[in-house]
Amino acid sequence: MGTVEPQAVAGAQAQLTDGFNLVVDAFKLNGIDTIFALPGIPITDLCRLAQAKGMRVISFRHEQNAGYAASIAGFLTQKPGICLTVSAPGFLNGLTALAHATTNCFPMILVSGSSEREIVDLQQGDYEEMDQLAIAKPLCKAAYRVLHAEDIGVGVARAIRAAVSGRPGGVYLDLPGKLLAQTMDAEAGRRSLIKVVDPAPRQIPAPEAVQRALDLLRGAKKPLVILGKGAAYAQADAEIRAFIERTGIPYLPMSMAKGLLPDTHEQSAAAARSFVLPEADVVMLVGARLNWLLAHGKGKTWGAKGPKEWGGQKFVQVDIWPQEADSNVRIDAPVVGDIGSCMQALLAGVGANWPKPPAEWLAAIAERKAKNIAKMAELLAKNPVPMNFHSALAVVRDIVRANPDLYLVNEGANALDFARSIVDMYKPRKRLDVGTWGVMGIGMGYAIAAAALTGQQVIAVEGDSAFGFSGMEIETICRYNLPVCVVVLNNNGVYRGTDVNLGGGTDPAPTVFVKGARYDRLIEAFGGVGAHATTPAELRAAIEQALASRRPTLVNAVIDETAGTESGRITNLNPKSAKK
């Protein structure tokens, strides 16, 4: 327990502690050793103290990026990632990441300093005055404010438990500036801290629910398993793989579930996605939601005639949150519990006599996969000048295959969509991308967190537009000397660099960037390595050199500016003007 200068109390010298020490000690007591932050009033000294007491403090250039780092730290570790910000504007900058964590079910705690309650409530115009708790509540799983030093232990404990229990999510913890300077008896402070016991207890599924699901799968003629990022978060890798391999059911991994089984696994149906979704008769969702990423379980994607209809599939859904069932279509067999316990229970019901899926179904999938893989191979074999997304990402594909332990961070429109289908993953939780919201700007925060927490190398494949959201954090990468290689796929604009000003003026079109921009020179300003690649050979050499040296590197990969498509693969969500 940290202490402050002793004071005379009733004629004796008493050891005191304060709010700064209590906050740090509460986190350390619960095994949290890293904070992602941007220092400033009133939390500057909190950052200094955390570092002095052995915590790692990664200081960012923008709070939103610190928040994204905290969110993905939660996904990787199953412990809440901590983002520390100043009040009002700093809090608001972190709030986007907090909402992103909640939407994606990542455990995260946004800790912000704030103005005093008595001033905020009377709206007296304090420095950065804002009722932050009220603003945060609708956007996170839980929100708490601590007003007294003796309650810091309770506040931190409640925030940790809320972040990781049940369906994980974001939590807001409000610490008014005056709280941090409050003092109390050091021994009483030590006793006030709480080490959270079993913060995410197992939730065992009901036996009848497990049996219902097994009966439905056993009778299926065209079964399919869909693995979501919730399955990856659960770290029930062995159970999931054993269930899929013992049952013989084909599986489709969502983007951040890639690598739970190698993408090259014979049961993977990823290369036949558009075929298996409408054809399957029983679909088992494991940590996946029937949201927009799966067309809400309806429409032509699922073989239905109308956009609001579903194709008649029966669904098994394995999820820790019972309210997720029936959110879009009828769930015939909900299995509610933590994914590890659910998969253990389902696996126990798969005996030696479990019927393999019909050979006709497996053969049809294999045929479609072979055709699509062959088409992709043709595209990847081409070597156009300048490079396109396929030829550039073919290099990344080969490097990931040779280095399966590295992390692949990926964002953009075309850069994201093409990479998802081109770059195979071989180990779980190695692909980190934009998630449920499809939000841009996660790249540098994710890359920093993955490298800082694991020591593993990171390749961040960025569209040039997406890179702009967090590009200044390359200074952070250099400052902490992290083994991150950023690859900017530079096609001179948003989607493409070929749009024109429809008004005929001299301003560039809204989607066009500076032609021939040299992003590689940005990192050189901070002591990192910049590389400029115009061919696949140059790109391969630059990435391999980055991996060999482990130095912070940015590769400006020049892509044909006509190569992209507007909105990537979600053009249906982009309304078109009749006067275009």
PDB file of C-alpha atoms in Angstrom, residues 156-364:
ATOM      1  CA  VAL A 156     -12.804  -0.795  -8.876  1.00  0.00           C
ATOM      2  CA  ALA A 157     -14.134  -4.206  -7.842  1.00  0.00           C
ATOM      3  CA  ARG A 158     -17.598  -3.467  -9.208  1.00  0.00           C
ATOM      4  CA  ALA A 159     -16.138  -2.170 -12.457  1.00  0.00           C
ATOM      5  CA  ILE A 160     -14.001  -5.291 -12.934  1.00  0.00           C
ATOM      6  CA  ARG A 161     -16.864  -7.674 -12.191  1.00  0.00           C
ATOM      7  CA  ALA A 162     -19.257  -5.805 -14.480  1.00  0.00           C
ATOM      8  CA  ALA A 163     -16.749  -5.751 -17.343  1.00  0.00           C
ATOM      9  CA  VAL A 164     -15.987  -9.485 -17.423  1.00  0.00           C
ATOM     10  CA  SER A 165     -19.062 -11.258 -16.036  1.00  0.00           C
ATOM     11  CA  GLY A 166     -21.805 -12.608 -18.266  1.00  0.00           C
ATOM     12  CA  ARG A 167     -21.549 -10.981 -21.668  1.00  0.00           C
ATOM     13  CA  PRO A 168     -18.398  -8.822 -21.370  1.00  0.00           C
ATOM     14  CA  GLY A 169     -18.475  -5.137 -22.169  1.00  0.00           C
ATOM     15  CA  GLY A 170     -17.368  -1.622 -21.422  1.00  0.00           C
ATOM     16  CA  VAL A 171     -17.637  -0.008 -17.989  1.00  0.00           C
ATOM     17  CA  TYR A 172     -17.166   3.626 -17.028  1.00  0.00           C
ATOM     18  CA  LEU A 173     -15.503   4.596 -13.728  1.00  0.00           C
ATOM     19  CA  ASP A 174     -15.739   8.282 -12.800  1.00  0.00           C
ATOM     20  CA  LEU A 175     -13.074   9.684 -10.442  1.00  0.00           C
ATOM     21  CA  PRO A 176     -13.578  13.365  -9.526  1.00  0.00           C
ATOM     22  CA  GLY A 177     -10.295  15.227  -9.144  1.00  0.00           C
ATOM     23  CA  LYS A 178     -10.864  15.922  -5.456  1.00  0.00           C
ATOM     24  CA  LEU A 179     -11.177  12.184  -4.764  1.00  0.00           C
ATOM     25  CA  LEU A 180      -7.608  11.465  -5.842  1.00  0.00           C
ATOM     26  CA  ALA A 181      -6.129  13.830  -3.297  1.00  0.00           C
ATOM     27  CA  GLN A 182      -8.260  12.583  -0.387  1.00  0.00           C
ATOM     28  CA  THR A 183      -6.250  10.952   2.384  1.00  0.00           C
ATOM     29  CA  MET A 184      -7.094   8.240   4.875  1.00  0.00           C
ATOM     30  CA  ASP A 185      -5.335   5.897   7.272  1.00  0.00           C
ATOM     31  CA  ALA A 186      -3.070   3.628   5.235  1.00  0.00           C
ATOM     32  CA  GLU A 187      -4.053   0.425   7.049  1.00  0.00           C
ATOM     33  CA  ALA A 188      -7.752   1.227   6.746  1.00  0.00           C
ATOM     34  CA  GLY A 189      -7.158   1.950   3.076  1.00  0.00           C
ATOM     35  CA  ARG A 190      -5.451  -1.391   2.599  1.00  0.00           C
ATOM     36  CA  ARG A 191      -8.403  -3.179   4.206  1.00  0.00           C
ATOM     37  CA  SER A 192     -10.854  -1.289   1.994  1.00  0.00           C
ATOM     38  CA  LEU A 193      -9.451  -2.790  -1.190  1.00  0.00           C
ATOM     39  CA  ILE A 194     -11.155  -5.842  -2.710  1.00  0.00           C
ATOM     40  CA  LYS A 195      -9.569  -8.693  -4.620  1.00  0.00           C
ATOM     41  CA  VAL A 196     -12.423  -9.843  -6.827  1.00  0.00           C
ATOM     42  CA  VAL A 197     -13.104 -13.560  -6.427  1.00  0.00           C
ATOM     43  CA  ASP A 198     -14.317 -15.452  -9.498  1.00  0.00           C
ATOM     44  CA  PRO A 199     -15.333 -12.330 -11.463  1.00  0.00           C
ATOM     45  CA  ALA A 200     -16.586 -14.337 -14.460  1.00  0.00           C
ATOM     46  CA  PRO A 201     -18.066 -17.522 -12.993  1.00  0.00           C
ATOM     47  CA  ARG A 202     -18.882 -20.437 -15.240  1.00  0.00           C
ATOM     48  CA  GLN A 203     -22.486 -20.667 -16.359  1.00  0.00           C
ATOM     49  CA  ILE A 204     -23.423 -24.276 -16.966  1.00  0.00           C
ATOM     50  CA  PRO A 205     -26.045 -24.918 -19.677  1.00  0.00           C
ATOM     51  CA  ALA A 206     -29.226 -26.788 -18.849  1.00  0.00           C
ATOM     52  CA  PRO A 207     -28.978 -30.502 -19.773  1.00  0.00           C
ATOM     53  CA  GLU A 208     -32.272 -30.373 -21.640  1.00  0.00           C
ATOM     54  CA  ALA A 209     -31.018 -27.444 -23.730  1.00  0.00           C
ATOM     55  CA  VAL A 210     -27.883 -29.375 -24.651  1.00  0.00           C
ATOM     56  CA  GLN A 211     -29.908 -32.440 -25.596  1.00  0.00           C
ATOM     57  CA  ARG A 212     -32.315 -30.375 -27.704  1.00  0.00           C
ATOM     58  CA  ALA A 213     -29.400 -28.925 -29.648  1.00  0.00           C
ATOM     59  CA  LEU A 214     -27.766 -32.322 -30.170  1.00  0.00           C
ATOM     60  CA  ASP A 215     -31.025 -33.849 -31.383  1.00  0.00           C
ATOM     61  CA  LEU A 216     -31.450 -31.067 -33.918  1.00  0.00           C
ATOM     62  CA  LEU A 217     -27.879 -31.381 -35.198  1.00  0.00           C
ATOM     63  CA  ARG A 218     -28.061 -35.177 -35.319  1.00  0.00           C
ATOM     64  CA  GLY A 219     -31.032 -35.054 -37.649  1.00  0.00           C
ATOM     65  CA  ALA A 220     -29.627 -32.390 -39.971  1.00  0.00           C
ATOM     66  CA  LYS A 221     -28.980 -33.163 -43.622  1.00  0.00           C
ATOM     67  CA  LYS A 222     -26.932 -30.003 -44.228  1.00  0.00           C
ATOM     68  CA  PRO A 223     -25.537 -28.865 -40.879  1.00  0.00           C
ATOM     69  CA  LEU A 224     -23.258 -25.841 -40.486  1.00  0.00           C
ATOM     70  CA  VAL A 225     -21.405 -24.304 -37.515  1.00  0.00           C
ATOM     71  CA  ILE A 226     -20.715 -20.557 -37.483  1.00  0.00           C
ATOM     72  CA  LEU A 227     -17.949 -19.424 -35.137  1.00  0.00           C
ATOM     73  CA  GLY A 228     -18.024 -15.819 -33.939  1.00  0.00           C
ATOM     74  CA  LYS A 229     -15.501 -13.699 -32.089  1.00  0.00           C
ATOM     75  CA  GLY A 230     -17.277 -14.657 -28.850  1.00  0.00           C
ATOM     76  CA  ALA A 231     -15.993 -18.168 -29.466  1.00  0.00           C
ATOM     77  CA  ALA A 232     -12.487 -16.785 -29.876  1.00  0.00           C
ATOM     78  CA  TYR A 233     -12.788 -14.671 -26.716  1.00  0.00           C
ATOM     79  CA  ALA A 234     -13.887 -17.708 -24.686  1.00  0.00           C
ATOM     80  CA  GLN A 235     -10.510 -19.420 -25.214  1.00  0.00           C
ATOM     81  CA  ALA A 236     -12.292 -22.770 -25.411  1.00  0.00           C
ATOM     82  CA  ASP A 237     -10.182 -23.624 -28.434  1.00  0.00           C
ATOM     83  CA  ALA A 238      -9.660 -27.320 -27.713  1.00  0.00           C
ATOM     84  CA  GLU A 239     -13.339 -27.996 -27.025  1.00  0.00           C
ATOM     85  CA  ILE A 240     -14.497 -26.160 -30.142  1.00  0.00           C
ATOM     86  CA  ARG A 241     -12.027 -27.944 -32.372  1.00  0.00           C
ATOM     87  CA  ALA A 242     -12.845 -31.336 -30.878  1.00  0.00           C
ATOM     88  CA  PHE A 243     -16.590 -30.806 -31.370  1.00  0.00           C
ATOM     89  CA  ILE A 244     -16.199 -29.809 -35.007  1.00  0.00           C
ATOM     90  CA  GLU A 245     -13.814 -32.620 -35.843  1.00  0.00           C
ATOM     91  CA  ARG A 246     -15.774 -35.332 -34.025  1.00  0.00           C
ATOM     92  CA  THR A 247     -19.083 -34.329 -35.579  1.00  0.00           C
ATOM     93  CA  GLY A 248     -17.591 -33.679 -39.018  1.00  0.00           C
ATOM     94  CA  ILE A 249     -19.816 -30.607 -39.416  1.00  0.00           C
ATOM     95  CA  PRO A 250     -18.492 -27.918 -41.783  1.00  0.00           C
ATOM     96  CA  TYR A 251     -17.815 -24.582 -40.120  1.00  0.00           C
ATOM     97  CA  LEU A 252     -17.718 -20.951 -41.165  1.00  0.00           C
ATOM     98  CA  PRO A 253     -15.517 -18.597 -39.100  1.00  0.00           C
ATOM     99  CA  MET A 254     -16.467 -14.974 -38.763  1.00  0.00           C
ATOM    100  CA  SER A 255     -13.551 -12.604 -39.220  1.00  0.00           C
ATOM    101  CA  MET A 256     -12.092 -12.517 -35.699  1.00  0.00           C
ATOM    102  CA  ALA A 257     -12.809 -16.223 -35.199  1.00  0.00           C
ATOM    103  CA  LYS A 258     -10.434 -17.099 -38.031  1.00  0.00           C
ATOM    104  CA  GLY A 259      -7.687 -19.329 -36.698  1.00  0.00           C
ATOM    105  CA  LEU A 260      -9.729 -21.127 -34.043  1.00  0.00           C
ATOM    106  CA  LEU A 261      -9.105 -23.908 -36.471  1.00  0.00           C
ATOM    107  CA  PRO A 262      -6.614 -23.220 -39.259  1.00  0.00           C
ATOM    108  CA  ASP A 263      -8.291 -21.597 -42.242  1.00  0.00           C
ATOM    109  CA  THR A 264      -6.805 -24.418 -44.305  1.00  0.00           C
ATOM    110  CA  HIS A 265      -8.720 -27.052 -42.310  1.00  0.00           C
ATOM    111  CA  GLU A 266     -10.646 -29.420 -44.558  1.00  0.00           C
ATOM    112  CA  GLN A 267     -13.939 -28.669 -42.757  1.00  0.00           C
ATOM    113  CA  SER A 268     -13.665 -24.913 -43.262  1.00  0.00           C
ATOM    114  CA  ALA A 269     -16.462 -23.620 -45.489  1.00  0.00           C
ATOM    115  CA  ALA A 270     -15.115 -20.067 -45.633  1.00  0.00           C
ATOM    116  CA  ALA A 271     -14.370 -20.330 -49.342  1.00  0.00           C
ATOM    117  CA  ALA A 272     -17.964 -21.436 -49.950  1.00  0.00           C
ATOM    118  CA  ARG A 273     -19.741 -18.927 -47.694  1.00  0.00           C
ATOM    119  CA  SER A 274     -22.295 -17.745 -50.255  1.00  0.00           C
ATOM    120  CA  PHE A 275     -23.188 -21.385 -50.962  1.00  0.00           C
ATOM    121  CA  VAL A 276     -23.472 -22.820 -47.441  1.00  0.00           C
ATOM    122  CA  LEU A 277     -25.562 -20.078 -45.824  1.00  0.00           C
ATOM    123  CA  PRO A 278     -28.659 -20.499 -48.030  1.00  0.00           C
ATOM    124  CA  GLU A 279     -28.228 -24.273 -48.370  1.00  0.00           C
ATOM    125  CA  ALA A 280     -27.747 -25.261 -44.718  1.00  0.00           C
ATOM    126  CA  ASP A 281     -30.780 -26.707 -42.951  1.00  0.00           C
ATOM    127  CA  VAL A 282     -29.479 -26.542 -39.351  1.00  0.00           C
ATOM    128  CA  VAL A 283     -27.083 -23.772 -38.349  1.00  0.00           C
ATOM    129  CA  MET A 284     -25.267 -23.741 -35.020  1.00  0.00           C
ATOM    130  CA  LEU A 285     -24.065 -20.301 -33.894  1.00  0.00           C
ATOM    131  CA  VAL A 286     -21.194 -20.364 -31.390  1.00  0.00           C
ATOM    132  CA  GLY A 287     -20.488 -16.922 -29.964  1.00  0.00           C
ATOM    133  CA  ALA A 288     -21.878 -15.355 -33.142  1.00  0.00           C
ATOM    134  CA  ARG A 289     -24.838 -13.036 -33.501  1.00  0.00           C
ATOM    135  CA  LEU A 290     -27.334 -12.893 -36.354  1.00  0.00           C
ATOM    136  CA  ASN A 291     -26.666  -9.194 -36.874  1.00  0.00           C
ATOM    137  CA  TRP A 292     -25.930  -7.310 -40.094  1.00  0.00           C
ATOM    138  CA  LEU A 293     -22.706  -9.253 -40.607  1.00  0.00           C
ATOM    139  CA  LEU A 294     -24.872 -12.338 -41.172  1.00  0.00           C
ATOM    140  CA  ALA A 295     -27.681 -10.464 -42.939  1.00  0.00           C
ATOM    141  CA  HIS A 296     -29.797 -10.777 -39.773  1.00  0.00           C
ATOM    142  CA  GLY A 297     -30.460 -14.418 -40.688  1.00  0.00           C
ATOM    143  CA  LYS A 298     -32.817 -13.302 -43.447  1.00  0.00           C
ATOM    144  CA  GLY A 299     -33.087 -12.485 -47.125  1.00  0.00           C
ATOM    145  CA  LYS A 300     -31.343 -13.884 -50.176  1.00  0.00           C
ATOM    146  CA  THR A 301     -28.170 -14.566 -48.201  1.00  0.00           C
ATOM    147  CA  TRP A 302     -30.157 -17.274 -46.431  1.00  0.00           C
ATOM    148  CA  GLY A 303     -32.115 -18.490 -49.443  1.00  0.00           C
ATOM    149  CA  ALA A 304     -35.309 -16.563 -48.699  1.00  0.00           C
ATOM    150  CA  LYS A 305     -37.465 -15.065 -51.418  1.00  0.00           C
ATOM    151  CA  GLY A 306     -38.118 -11.790 -49.616  1.00  0.00           C
ATOM    152  CA  PRO A 307     -35.636  -9.470 -47.870  1.00  0.00           C
ATOM    153  CA  LYS A 308     -37.402  -9.762 -44.503  1.00  0.00           C
ATOM    154  CA  GLU A 309     -37.978 -13.496 -44.643  1.00  0.00           C
ATOM    155  CA  TRP A 310     -35.643 -16.253 -43.572  1.00  0.00           C
ATOM    156  CA  GLY A 311     -34.840 -19.321 -45.567  1.00  0.00           C
ATOM    157  CA  GLY A 312     -36.372 -21.903 -43.256  1.00  0.00           C
ATOM    158  CA  GLN A 313     -33.181 -22.921 -41.470  1.00  0.00           C
ATOM    159  CA  LYS A 314     -33.336 -24.165 -37.912  1.00  0.00           C
ATOM    160  CA  PHE A 315     -30.899 -22.508 -35.534  1.00  0.00           C
ATOM    161  CA  VAL A 316     -28.919 -23.651 -32.526  1.00  0.00           C
ATOM    162  CA  GLN A 317     -27.410 -20.716 -30.643  1.00  0.00           C
ATOM    163  CA  VAL A 318     -24.668 -21.037 -28.030  1.00  0.00           C
ATOM    164  CA  ASP A 319     -24.404 -17.780 -26.110  1.00  0.00           C
ATOM    165  CA  ILE A 320     -23.932 -16.560 -22.566  1.00  0.00           C
ATOM    166  CA  TRP A 321     -26.689 -13.949 -22.923  1.00  0.00           C
ATOM    167  CA  PRO A 322     -30.211 -15.425 -23.118  1.00  0.00           C
ATOM    168  CA  GLN A 323     -31.685 -12.257 -24.631  1.00  0.00           C
ATOM    169  CA  GLU A 324     -29.638 -12.776 -27.781  1.00  0.00           C
ATOM    170  CA  ALA A 325     -31.896 -15.651 -28.841  1.00  0.00           C
ATOM    171  CA  ASP A 326     -34.760 -14.722 -31.192  1.00  0.00           C
ATOM    172  CA  SER A 327     -33.261 -11.280 -31.846  1.00  0.00           C
ATOM    173  CA  ASN A 328     -33.875 -11.617 -35.580  1.00  0.00           C
ATOM    174  CA  VAL A 329     -35.260 -15.074 -36.318  1.00  0.00           C
ATOM    175  CA  ARG A 330     -36.548 -17.971 -34.266  1.00  0.00           C
ATOM    176  CA  ILE A 331     -33.855 -19.870 -32.379  1.00  0.00           C
ATOM    177  CA  ASP A 332     -35.010 -23.475 -32.139  1.00  0.00           C
ATOM    178  CA  ALA A 333     -32.384 -24.662 -29.666  1.00  0.00           C
ATOM    179  CA  PRO A 334     -30.815 -21.951 -27.465  1.00  0.00           C
ATOM    180  CA  VAL A 335     -27.936 -23.196 -25.309  1.00  0.00           C
ATOM    181  CA  VAL A 336     -27.269 -20.575 -22.657  1.00  0.00           C
ATOM    182  CA  GLY A 337     -24.035 -20.561 -20.705  1.00  0.00           C
ATOM    183  CA  ASP A 338     -20.371 -19.700 -21.030  1.00  0.00           C
ATOM    184  CA  ILE A 339     -19.042 -21.077 -24.291  1.00  0.00           C
ATOM    185  CA  GLY A 340     -16.430 -23.300 -22.675  1.00  0.00           C
ATOM    186  CA  SER A 341     -19.016 -25.047 -20.495  1.00  0.00           C
ATOM    187  CA  CYS A 342     -21.505 -25.285 -23.357  1.00  0.00           C
ATOM    188  CA  MET A 343     -19.005 -26.832 -25.724  1.00  0.00           C
ATOM    189  CA  GLN A 344     -17.853 -29.296 -23.070  1.00  0.00           C
ATOM    190  CA  ALA A 345     -21.456 -30.365 -22.528  1.00  0.00           C
ATOM    191  CA  LEU A 346     -22.162 -30.663 -26.244  1.00  0.00           C
ATOM    192  CA  LEU A 347     -18.929 -32.568 -26.791  1.00  0.00           C
ATOM    193  CA  ALA A 348     -19.872 -35.027 -24.045  1.00  0.00           C
ATOM    194  CA  GLY A 349     -23.021 -35.855 -26.002  1.00  0.00           C
ATOM    195  CA  VAL A 350     -21.152 -36.677 -29.194  1.00  0.00           C
ATOM    196  CA  GLY A 351     -20.502 -40.378 -28.944  1.00  0.00           C
ATOM    197  CA  ALA A 352     -18.669 -42.802 -31.177  1.00  0.00           C
ATOM    198  CA  ASN A 353     -21.847 -43.419 -33.143  1.00  0.00           C
ATOM    199  CA  TRP A 354     -22.443 -39.786 -34.029  1.00  0.00           C
ATOM    200  CA  PRO A 355     -23.570 -39.695 -37.695  1.00  0.00           C
ATOM    201  CA  LYS A 356     -21.298 -37.758 -40.006  1.00  0.00           C
ATOM    202  CA  PRO A 357     -23.009 -35.221 -42.300  1.00  0.00           C
ATOM    203  CA  PRO A 358     -24.262 -36.713 -45.569  1.00  0.00           C
ATOM    204  CA  ALA A 359     -21.546 -37.206 -48.140  1.00  0.00           C
ATOM    205  CA  GLU A 360     -23.569 -35.246 -50.709  1.00  0.00           C
ATOM    206  CA  TRP A 361     -23.451 -32.121 -48.511  1.00  0.00           C
ATOM    207  CA  LEU A 362     -19.729 -32.368 -47.891  1.00  0.00           C
ATOM    208  CA  ALA A 363     -19.022 -33.042 -51.551  1.00  0.00           C
ATOM    209  CA  ALA A 364     -21.074 -30.045 -52.666  1.00  0.00           C
TER     210      ALA A 364
END
